[in-house]
């Protein structure tokens, strides 16, 4: 059974001040998990997690990670700006972007962050816009083909737009060396939402062996290897959570058997986890406001796909708990739907749930990553608030809900529209 980090009583208290729907985050859970990650990689003195900002781009969340010693993994101008705003710069920033407008490299350089180059054709563009290349640069690798693990096919790098071939990566290193770059990173992201302890160790093995070849052939000093994101979370009750300590040990084994014997034991391990850092520590709280009985039984809630796009976009499963009915029998079958004029706006289809009454609060689990951040404004819907449940139990508003003024703000070339408000 999947547990919630908040009770009905707590939610009823919060709701008095902040109406549903809202995303709620659990500081205690986020910090405990961050510490477990650090523990798992404590064998590597240079280890650092760069939280993937896109997963949950809220400065209050970033501040928690800053406090835990993490950095930010950014891939756009506004993500860089957000990192800067919370005081993360220099080696606390990893700029892992693709199809990048050149001005963003300037911003990343100005902040002193690491630049992770996605494609060899970007090198002359980066050099042109920056003048002088930074002393340390990273390149993103794509091995092509299919990435397999013992439980079957996991992902399809050969179909992915990211990274360089091995030949291009070596050529990029040679070019960068000639241009005065002194230290190098290697990065790859080969599979997403992996619920197996095997992914990182396997990826690490591939990248460590690549690092050995690259060093031998180009003479480049490799200072870090970035395992990027991809560690998943158990969205379904039957999924088994990853064991981060086992993952850390698996990477250590690969490190000590591949890198250490080659005299490359000074390499720092970096990660860019997003989902794993916040996913389970956030939920979308929404109220049942309508019920409908036609060919199926529907529960209409006050959130919709603009608050959580994953079910509509990928058919993703998000567990639902009805607050206060945790132990009630699951003797009803519902489609739980939002109000968009799109039939894929359903948080659950044919889901066994307890009897839901109007006014019940539904807790949609695991929305702490790629939840709020994928929000949009289709159908003129306004994005929800974000609330942080602090370690001391207080609820802090960390982003207000959108108002109609926000929706109309970009019409400011026509003041009569931009000033519309309810
Ligand atoms: C999305 C992304 C991440 C984070 O991925 P998760 O699956 O959330 O861990 C890390 N790095 C890059 C470059 C990404 O695009």
CSV table of C-alpha atoms and ligand atoms in Angstrom, one decimal:
chain,number,residue,atom,x,y,z
A,1,UNK,CA,0.0,0.0,0.0
A,2,UNK,CA,1.3,3.4,-0.9
A,3,UNK,CA,1.5,5.8,2.0
A,4,UNK,CA,0.8,9.6,2.0
A,5,UNK,CA,2.9,12.1,3.9
A,6,UNK,CA,-0.1,14.1,5.0
A,7,UNK,CA,-3.3,13.3,6.9
A,8,UNK,CA,-6.9,14.4,6.2
A,9,UNK,CA,-6.8,16.7,9.3
A,10,UNK,CA,-3.7,18.4,8.1
A,11,UNK,CA,-5.2,18.9,4.6
A,12,UNK,CA,-8.5,20.3,6.0
A,13,UNK,CA,-6.4,22.8,8.0
A,14,UNK,CA,-4.3,23.8,4.9
A,15,UNK,CA,-7.4,24.1,2.8
A,16,UNK,CA,-8.9,26.7,5.1
A,17,UNK,CA,-6.1,29.1,3.9
A,18,UNK,CA,-5.3,27.8,0.5
A,19,UNK,CA,-8.1,26.4,-1.6
A,20,UNK,CA,-7.7,23.3,-3.7
A,21,UNK,CA,-6.1,22.3,-6.0
A,22,UNK,CA,-2.5,22.6,-4.9
A,23,UNK,CA,0.7,20.7,-5.1
A,24,UNK,CA,2.1,19.9,-1.6
A,25,UNK,CA,5.7,19.1,-1.0
A,26,UNK,CA,7.3,17.3,2.0
A,27,UNK,CA,10.5,19.0,3.2
A,28,UNK,CA,11.3,16.2,5.6
A,29,UNK,CA,11.1,13.5,3.0
A,30,UNK,CA,13.1,15.6,0.5
A,31,UNK,CA,15.9,16.1,3.0
A,32,UNK,CA,16.0,12.5,4.2
A,33,UNK,CA,16.2,11.3,0.6
A,34,UNK,CA,18.9,13.8,-0.3
A,35,UNK,CA,21.0,12.6,2.7
A,36,UNK,CA,20.6,9.0,1.6
A,37,UNK,CA,21.9,9.9,-1.8
A,38,UNK,CA,25.0,11.7,-0.3
A,39,UNK,CA,25.6,8.7,1.9
A,40,UNK,CA,25.4,6.3,-1.1
A,41,UNK,CA,28.1,8.2,-2.9
A,42,UNK,CA,30.2,9.3,0.1
A,43,UNK,CA,33.0,7.0,-1.1
A,44,UNK,CA,33.6,9.5,-3.9
A,45,UNK,CA,35.1,12.7,-2.4
A,46,UNK,CA,34.1,14.9,-5.3
A,47,UNK,CA,30.5,13.6,-5.6
A,48,UNK,CA,27.8,16.2,-6.2
A,49,UNK,CA,24.1,16.0,-7.2
A,50,UNK,CA,23.0,18.8,-9.5
A,51,UNK,CA,19.2,18.8,-9.1
A,52,UNK,CA,17.4,18.8,-12.5
A,53,UNK,CA,15.6,22.1,-12.1
A,54,UNK,CA,13.0,21.2,-14.7
A,55,UNK,CA,11.6,18.6,-12.4
A,56,UNK,CA,10.5,21.2,-9.8
A,57,UNK,CA,11.6,24.7,-10.5
A,58,UNK,CA,10.7,26.4,-7.3
A,59,UNK,CA,13.3,28.5,-5.5
A,60,UNK,CA,12.2,27.2,-2.1
A,61,UNK,CA,12.9,23.7,-3.2
A,62,UNK,CA,16.2,24.7,-4.7
A,63,UNK,CA,17.1,26.3,-1.4
A,64,UNK,CA,16.6,23.1,0.4
A,65,UNK,CA,19.0,21.4,-2.1
A,66,UNK,CA,21.5,24.3,-1.8
A,67,UNK,CA,21.5,23.8,1.9
A,68,UNK,CA,22.2,20.0,1.3
A,69,UNK,CA,25.2,20.9,-0.7
A,70,UNK,CA,23.7,20.2,-4.1
A,71,UNK,CA,23.9,22.2,-7.3
A,72,UNK,CA,21.5,22.9,-10.1
A,73,UNK,CA,21.2,21.2,-13.5
A,74,UNK,CA,19.8,23.8,-15.9
A,75,UNK,CA,18.8,23.6,-19.6
A,76,UNK,CA,17.3,27.0,-20.3
A,77,UNK,CA,17.8,30.7,-19.6
A,78,UNK,CA,15.1,30.9,-17.0
A,79,UNK,CA,16.4,27.9,-15.2
A,80,UNK,CA,19.9,29.5,-15.0
A,81,UNK,CA,18.3,32.7,-13.7
A,82,UNK,CA,16.4,30.7,-11.0
A,83,UNK,CA,19.6,29.1,-9.9
A,84,UNK,CA,21.4,32.4,-9.8
A,85,UNK,CA,18.5,33.9,-7.8
A,86,UNK,CA,18.9,31.3,-5.0
A,87,UNK,CA,22.7,32.0,-4.9
A,88,UNK,CA,23.9,29.0,-6.9
A,89,UNK,CA,26.7,29.8,-9.3
A,90,UNK,CA,30.2,28.5,-10.2
A,91,UNK,CA,30.7,24.8,-9.7
A,92,UNK,CA,27.1,24.6,-8.4
A,93,UNK,CA,25.7,24.9,-11.9
A,94,UNK,CA,25.7,22.3,-14.6
A,95,UNK,CA,24.3,23.6,-17.9
A,96,UNK,CA,23.1,20.4,-19.7
A,97,UNK,CA,21.0,21.8,-22.6
A,98,UNK,CA,20.4,20.8,-26.2
A,99,UNK,CA,19.4,22.7,-29.3
A,100,UNK,CA,20.8,25.6,-27.4
A,101,UNK,CA,20.4,29.3,-28.3
A,102,UNK,CA,24.0,30.8,-28.0
A,103,UNK,CA,23.0,33.5,-25.5
A,104,UNK,CA,22.3,30.8,-22.9
A,105,UNK,CA,26.0,29.7,-23.1
A,106,UNK,CA,26.9,33.3,-22.3
A,107,UNK,CA,24.7,33.2,-19.2
A,108,UNK,CA,26.0,29.8,-18.1
A,109,UNK,CA,29.6,31.1,-18.5
A,110,UNK,CA,28.9,34.4,-16.7
A,111,UNK,CA,27.6,32.3,-13.8
A,112,UNK,CA,30.8,30.3,-13.9
A,113,UNK,CA,28.8,27.0,-14.4
A,114,UNK,CA,30.0,23.9,-16.2
A,115,UNK,CA,28.9,23.8,-19.9
A,116,UNK,CA,27.9,20.4,-21.1
A,117,UNK,CA,28.1,20.3,-24.9
A,118,UNK,CA,25.3,18.3,-26.6
A,119,UNK,CA,26.8,18.4,-30.1
A,120,UNK,CA,30.1,18.9,-31.8
A,121,UNK,CA,28.7,21.5,-34.2
A,122,UNK,CA,28.2,23.8,-31.2
A,123,UNK,CA,31.9,24.1,-30.4
A,124,UNK,CA,32.6,26.9,-33.0
A,125,UNK,CA,29.4,28.7,-32.0
A,126,UNK,CA,30.3,28.6,-28.3
A,127,UNK,CA,33.8,29.8,-29.0
A,128,UNK,CA,32.5,32.6,-31.2
A,129,UNK,CA,30.0,33.8,-28.6
A,130,UNK,CA,32.3,33.3,-25.5
A,131,UNK,CA,35.6,34.4,-27.1
A,132,UNK,CA,37.6,32.2,-24.7
A,133,UNK,CA,36.4,28.8,-23.8
A,134,UNK,CA,36.2,27.9,-20.1
A,135,UNK,CA,39.0,25.7,-18.6
A,136,UNK,CA,36.6,22.9,-18.0
A,137,UNK,CA,34.1,21.6,-20.5
A,138,UNK,CA,31.8,18.5,-20.6
A,139,UNK,CA,30.6,16.5,-23.6
A,140,UNK,CA,27.4,14.5,-23.8
A,141,UNK,CA,27.7,10.9,-25.2
A,142,UNK,CA,25.1,8.9,-27.1
A,143,UNK,CA,26.2,5.3,-27.7
A,144,UNK,CA,23.3,4.7,-30.2
A,145,UNK,CA,21.6,1.3,-30.5
A,146,UNK,CA,19.4,0.0,-27.8
A,147,UNK,CA,20.2,0.1,-24.1
A,148,UNK,CA,19.4,-3.2,-22.5
A,149,UNK,CA,19.3,-4.4,-18.9
A,150,UNK,CA,18.6,-7.8,-17.5
A,151,UNK,CA,14.9,-7.1,-17.3
A,152,UNK,CA,14.6,-6.4,-21.0
A,153,UNK,CA,14.9,-3.4,-23.3
A,154,UNK,CA,15.1,-0.2,-21.3
A,155,UNK,CA,15.5,2.6,-23.8
A,156,UNK,CA,16.5,3.5,-27.3
A,157,UNK,CA,19.5,5.9,-27.4
A,158,UNK,CA,19.7,5.4,-31.2
A,159,UNK,CA,16.4,7.2,-31.5
A,160,UNK,CA,17.3,9.9,-29.1
A,161,UNK,CA,18.3,13.4,-30.2
A,162,UNK,CA,20.9,13.9,-27.5
A,163,UNK,CA,24.6,13.6,-27.3
A,164,UNK,CA,27.5,12.7,-29.7
A,165,UNK,CA,28.8,9.5,-31.1
A,166,UNK,CA,32.0,8.2,-29.6
A,167,UNK,CA,34.0,9.3,-32.7
A,168,UNK,CA,32.5,12.8,-32.4
A,169,UNK,CA,33.2,13.0,-28.7
A,170,UNK,CA,36.8,12.1,-29.2
A,171,UNK,CA,37.1,14.6,-32.0
A,172,UNK,CA,35.4,17.2,-29.7
A,173,UNK,CA,37.9,16.6,-27.0
A,174,UNK,CA,40.8,17.0,-29.4
A,175,UNK,CA,39.4,20.3,-30.7
A,176,UNK,CA,38.7,21.6,-27.2
A,177,UNK,CA,42.3,20.6,-26.1
A,178,UNK,CA,43.7,22.6,-29.0
A,179,UNK,CA,41.6,25.6,-27.9
A,180,UNK,CA,43.1,25.4,-24.4
A,181,UNK,CA,40.5,23.5,-22.4
A,182,UNK,CA,42.3,21.7,-19.6
A,183,UNK,CA,39.7,19.5,-17.8
A,184,UNK,CA,36.9,17.5,-19.1
A,185,UNK,CA,33.6,15.9,-18.1
A,186,UNK,CA,31.6,13.1,-19.8
A,187,UNK,CA,27.9,12.9,-19.6
A,188,UNK,CA,25.1,10.5,-20.7
A,189,UNK,CA,21.4,9.9,-20.0
A,190,UNK,CA,20.4,6.6,-21.5
A,191,UNK,CA,17.2,5.6,-19.8
A,192,UNK,CA,14.4,7.3,-17.9
A,193,UNK,CA,12.5,6.4,-14.8
A,194,UNK,CA,14.4,3.2,-14.2
A,195,UNK,CA,13.1,1.1,-11.3
A,196,UNK,CA,16.1,-1.2,-11.1
A,197,UNK,CA,19.3,-0.8,-9.1
A,198,UNK,CA,21.1,-1.9,-12.2
A,199,UNK,CA,20.8,1.3,-14.4
A,200,UNK,CA,23.4,3.6,-12.8
A,201,UNK,CA,26.1,0.9,-12.4
A,202,UNK,CA,25.6,-0.2,-16.0
A,203,UNK,CA,25.7,3.3,-17.3
A,204,UNK,CA,28.8,4.0,-15.1
A,205,UNK,CA,30.6,1.0,-16.6
A,206,UNK,CA,29.9,2.3,-20.1
A,207,UNK,CA,31.1,5.8,-19.3
A,208,UNK,CA,34.1,4.7,-17.3
A,209,UNK,CA,35.3,2.5,-20.1
A,210,UNK,CA,34.7,5.3,-22.6
A,211,UNK,CA,36.7,7.7,-20.3
A,212,UNK,CA,39.7,5.3,-20.3
A,213,UNK,CA,39.6,5.1,-24.1
A,214,UNK,CA,39.2,8.8,-24.5
A,215,UNK,CA,42.1,9.5,-22.1
A,216,UNK,CA,44.4,7.1,-23.9
A,217,UNK,CA,43.6,8.4,-27.3
A,218,UNK,CA,43.5,12.1,-26.7
A,219,UNK,CA,45.5,12.6,-23.5
A,220,UNK,CA,42.6,14.7,-22.0
A,221,UNK,CA,42.3,15.0,-18.2
A,222,UNK,CA,38.9,13.8,-17.3
A,223,UNK,CA,37.8,15.4,-14.0
A,224,UNK,CA,34.2,14.3,-13.7
A,225,UNK,CA,31.7,11.8,-15.0
A,226,UNK,CA,28.1,12.9,-15.0
A,227,UNK,CA,25.6,10.0,-14.7
A,228,UNK,CA,22.7,12.5,-15.2
A,229,UNK,CA,19.1,11.6,-14.3
A,230,UNK,CA,17.1,8.5,-14.8
A,231,UNK,CA,16.8,6.8,-11.5
A,232,UNK,CA,13.1,6.2,-11.2
A,233,UNK,CA,10.4,6.0,-8.5
A,234,UNK,CA,7.7,3.4,-7.7
A,235,UNK,CA,4.6,5.1,-9.1
A,236,UNK,CA,2.6,1.9,-8.8
A,237,UNK,CA,1.9,0.2,-5.5
A,238,UNK,CA,3.5,-3.0,-6.8
A,239,UNK,CA,6.7,-1.3,-8.0
A,240,UNK,CA,9.8,-1.9,-5.8
A,241,UNK,CA,11.6,1.3,-4.8
A,242,UNK,CA,15.3,1.7,-5.8
A,243,UNK,CA,17.9,1.0,-3.2
A,244,UNK,CA,20.1,4.0,-3.4
A,245,UNK,CA,22.8,2.5,-1.2
A,246,UNK,CA,23.0,-0.6,-3.6
A,247,UNK,CA,23.2,1.8,-6.6
A,248,UNK,CA,26.0,3.8,-5.0
A,249,UNK,CA,27.9,0.5,-4.2
A,250,UNK,CA,27.3,-0.7,-7.8
A,251,UNK,CA,28.9,2.5,-9.2
A,252,UNK,CA,31.7,2.2,-6.7
A,253,UNK,CA,32.4,-1.3,-7.9
A,254,UNK,CA,32.6,-0.2,-11.6
A,255,UNK,CA,34.8,2.8,-10.5
A,256,UNK,CA,37.3,0.7,-8.6
A,257,UNK,CA,37.5,-2.0,-11.3
A,258,UNK,CA,37.7,0.3,-14.3
A,259,UNK,CA,39.0,3.8,-13.4
A,260,UNK,CA,41.2,3.2,-10.3
A,261,UNK,CA,43.5,0.6,-12.1
A,262,UNK,CA,44.1,3.2,-14.9
A,263,UNK,CA,45.2,5.8,-12.4
A,264,UNK,CA,42.0,7.7,-12.9
A,265,UNK,CA,40.8,7.5,-9.3
A,266,UNK,CA,40.6,11.3,-9.0
A,267,UNK,CA,37.4,11.5,-11.1
A,268,UNK,CA,34.4,13.1,-9.4
A,269,UNK,CA,31.0,11.5,-9.9
A,270,UNK,CA,28.2,13.9,-10.6
A,271,UNK,CA,24.4,13.2,-10.9
A,272,UNK,CA,21.5,15.2,-12.2
A,273,UNK,CA,18.6,13.5,-10.6
A,274,UNK,CA,15.2,15.1,-10.8
A,275,UNK,CA,12.4,12.6,-10.4
A,276,UNK,CA,14.3,10.6,-7.7
A,277,UNK,CA,14.9,13.7,-5.6
A,278,UNK,CA,11.4,15.2,-5.4
A,279,UNK,CA,8.9,12.9,-7.2
A,280,UNK,CA,7.6,10.9,-4.2
A,281,UNK,CA,7.7,13.9,-1.9
A,282,UNK,CA,5.0,15.9,-3.7
A,283,UNK,CA,1.3,15.3,-4.3
A,284,UNK,CA,-1.5,17.0,-6.0
A,285,UNK,CA,-4.4,17.7,-3.7
A,286,UNK,CA,-7.8,18.1,-5.4
A,287,UNK,CA,-11.4,18.1,-4.4
A,288,UNK,CA,-14.2,16.0,-5.8
A,289,UNK,CA,-16.7,18.5,-7.1
A,290,UNK,CA,-18.9,16.6,-9.5
A,291,UNK,CA,-20.1,13.0,-10.1
A,292,UNK,CA,-21.6,11.7,-13.3
A,293,UNK,CA,-23.2,8.4,-14.1
A,294,UNK,CA,-23.4,7.6,-17.8
A,295,UNK,CA,-21.8,4.5,-19.4
A,296,UNK,CA,-19.1,4.8,-16.7
A,297,UNK,CA,-18.9,6.3,-13.3
A,298,UNK,CA,-17.0,9.6,-13.3
A,299,UNK,CA,-15.7,11.7,-10.4
A,300,UNK,CA,-15.0,15.3,-11.5
A,301,UNK,CA,-12.3,17.0,-9.5
A,302,UNK,CA,-11.1,20.7,-9.4
A,303,UNK,CA,-7.7,19.9,-10.8
A,304,UNK,CA,-7.1,19.0,-14.4
A,305,UNK,CA,-4.3,18.0,-16.8
A,306,UNK,CA,-2.8,21.4,-16.7
A,307,UNK,CA,-1.8,20.7,-13.1
A,308,UNK,CA,-0.5,17.3,-13.9
A,309,UNK,CA,0.1,16.4,-17.5
A,310,UNK,CA,1.7,12.9,-17.1
A,311,UNK,CA,-1.4,10.8,-17.2
A,312,UNK,CA,-2.8,12.6,-20.3
A,313,UNK,CA,0.6,12.8,-22.0
A,314,UNK,CA,2.1,9.4,-21.3
A,315,UNK,CA,-0.8,7.4,-19.9
A,316,UNK,CA,1.3,7.5,-16.7
A,317,UNK,CA,-0.1,5.9,-13.5
A,318,UNK,CA,-0.4,8.1,-10.5
A,319,UNK,CA,-1.8,6.4,-7.4
A,320,UNK,CA,-4.8,8.1,-5.7
A,321,UNK,CA,-5.7,8.0,-2.0
A,322,UNK,CA,-8.9,9.5,-0.8
A,323,UNK,CA,-8.0,11.5,2.3
A,324,UNK,CA,-9.6,10.0,5.4
A,325,UNK,CA,-10.7,6.8,3.5
A,326,UNK,CA,-7.3,5.2,3.6
A,327,UNK,CA,-8.7,2.0,5.1
A,328,UNK,CA,-12.1,1.9,3.3
A,329,UNK,CA,-12.7,-1.0,0.9
A,330,UNK,CA,-11.9,-0.2,-2.8
A,331,UNK,CA,-15.3,-1.2,-3.9
A,332,UNK,CA,-16.1,1.4,-6.5
A,333,UNK,CA,-14.6,1.8,-10.0
A,334,UNK,CA,-14.2,5.4,-11.3
A,335,UNK,CA,-12.7,7.5,-14.0
A,336,UNK,CA,-11.3,10.5,-12.2
A,337,UNK,CA,-11.5,13.4,-14.6
A,338,UNK,CA,-10.6,17.1,-14.9
A,339,UNK,CA,-12.5,19.8,-16.7
A,340,UNK,CA,-10.5,20.2,-19.9
A,341,UNK,CA,-12.4,19.7,-23.2
A,342,UNK,CA,-10.1,16.8,-23.9
A,343,UNK,CA,-11.1,13.2,-23.2
A,344,UNK,CA,-7.6,12.3,-22.1
A,345,UNK,CA,-8.0,14.7,-19.1
A,346,UNK,CA,-8.3,11.8,-16.7
A,347,UNK,CA,-6.1,11.2,-13.6
A,348,UNK,CA,-7.3,7.6,-13.5
A,349,UNK,CA,-9.3,5.3,-15.7
A,350,UNK,CA,-11.3,2.3,-14.3
A,351,UNK,CA,-9.6,2.8,-10.9
A,352,UNK,CA,-10.7,0.8,-7.9
A,353,UNK,CA,-11.3,3.4,-5.1
A,354,UNK,CA,-13.5,3.8,-2.1
A,355,UNK,CA,-16.8,5.4,-2.5
A,356,UNK,CA,-16.1,9.1,-3.2
A,357,UNK,CA,-18.5,11.8,-2.0
A,358,UNK,CA,-18.6,15.4,-3.1
A,359,UNK,CA,-16.1,17.4,-1.0
A,360,UNK,CA,-13.7,14.5,-0.5
A,361,UNK,CA,-10.0,15.4,-0.9
A,362,UNK,CA,-8.1,13.2,-3.3
A,363,UNK,CA,-4.4,12.9,-2.9
A,364,UNK,CA,-2.7,12.2,-6.3
A,365,UNK,CA,0.7,10.7,-5.4
A,366,UNK,CA,4.2,11.3,-6.8
A,367,UNK,CA,3.7,14.7,-8.4
A,368,UNK,CA,6.8,16.2,-6.9
A,369,UNK,CA,8.8,16.0,-10.1
A,370,UNK,CA,7.6,16.8,-13.7
A,371,UNK,CA,4.2,17.7,-12.1
A,372,UNK,CA,3.6,21.4,-11.6
A,373,UNK,CA,6.6,22.1,-13.9
A,374,UNK,CA,4.9,20.6,-16.9
A,375,UNK,CA,1.8,22.8,-16.3
A,376,UNK,CA,0.2,24.9,-19.0
A,377,UNK,CA,-2.8,27.1,-19.7
A,378,UNK,CA,-4.9,25.1,-22.1
A,379,UNK,CA,-8.6,26.0,-22.0
A,380,UNK,CA,-7.7,29.1,-20.1
A,381,UNK,CA,-7.0,27.0,-17.1
A,382,UNK,CA,-4.9,28.6,-14.4
A,383,UNK,CA,-2.0,26.8,-12.7
A,384,UNK,CA,-2.4,25.8,-9.1
A,385,UNK,CA,-0.6,26.9,-6.0
A,386,UNK,CA,2.5,25.1,-4.5
A,387,UNK,CA,2.8,24.6,-0.8
A,388,UNK,CA,5.7,23.3,1.2
A,389,UNK,CA,5.1,21.3,4.3
A,390,UNK,CA,8.0,22.3,6.5
A,391,UNK,CA,9.9,20.0,8.7
A,392,UNK,CA,8.2,21.6,11.7
A,393,UNK,CA,4.7,20.8,10.3
A,394,UNK,CA,3.8,24.3,9.1
A,395,UNK,CA,2.5,24.8,5.6
A,396,UNK,CA,4.2,27.5,3.6
A,397,UNK,CA,2.9,28.9,0.4
A,398,UNK,CA,5.8,28.8,-2.0
A,399,UNK,CA,3.9,29.8,-5.2
A,400,UNK,CA,0.4,31.3,-5.3
A,401,UNK,CA,-2.2,30.0,-7.7
A,402,UNK,CA,-2.4,31.9,-10.9
A,403,UNK,CA,-5.1,34.5,-11.3
A,404,UNK,CA,-6.8,35.7,-14.5
A,405,UNK,CA,-4.4,38.6,-14.6
A,406,UNK,CA,-1.5,36.2,-15.0
A,407,UNK,CA,-3.3,34.6,-18.0
A,408,UNK,CA,-3.8,38.0,-19.6
A,409,UNK,CA,-0.5,39.5,-18.7
A,410,UNK,CA,1.2,38.7,-22.0
A,411,UNK,CA,-1.5,40.7,-23.9
A,412,UNK,CA,0.2,43.8,-22.5
A,413,UNK,CA,0.6,45.1,-26.1
A,414,UNK,CA,-3.2,45.7,-25.8
A,415,UNK,CA,-3.7,47.3,-22.4
A,416,UNK,CA,-7.5,46.8,-22.5
A,417,UNK,CA,-6.9,43.0,-22.4
A,418,UNK,CA,-3.9,42.9,-20.1
A,419,UNK,CA,-5.9,44.6,-17.4
A,420,UNK,CA,-8.7,42.1,-17.5
A,421,UNK,CA,-9.3,40.8,-14.0
A,422,UNK,CA,-12.1,39.0,-12.2
B,1,LIG,C1,15.4,15.5,-17.4
B,1,LIG,C2,16.8,15.5,-17.2
B,1,LIG,C3,17.4,15.1,-16.0
B,1,LIG,C4,16.5,14.6,-14.9
B,1,LIG,O1,15.9,13.4,-15.2
B,1,LIG,P1,15.1,12.6,-14.1
B,1,LIG,O2,14.5,11.5,-14.9
B,1,LIG,O3,14.1,13.5,-13.6
B,1,LIG,O4,16.0,12.1,-13.1
B,1,LIG,C5,18.7,15.2,-15.9
B,1,LIG,N1,19.5,15.7,-16.8
B,1,LIG,C6,19.0,16.1,-18.0
B,1,LIG,C7,20.0,16.6,-19.1
B,1,LIG,C8,17.7,16.0,-18.3
B,1,LIG,O5,17.2,16.4,-19.5
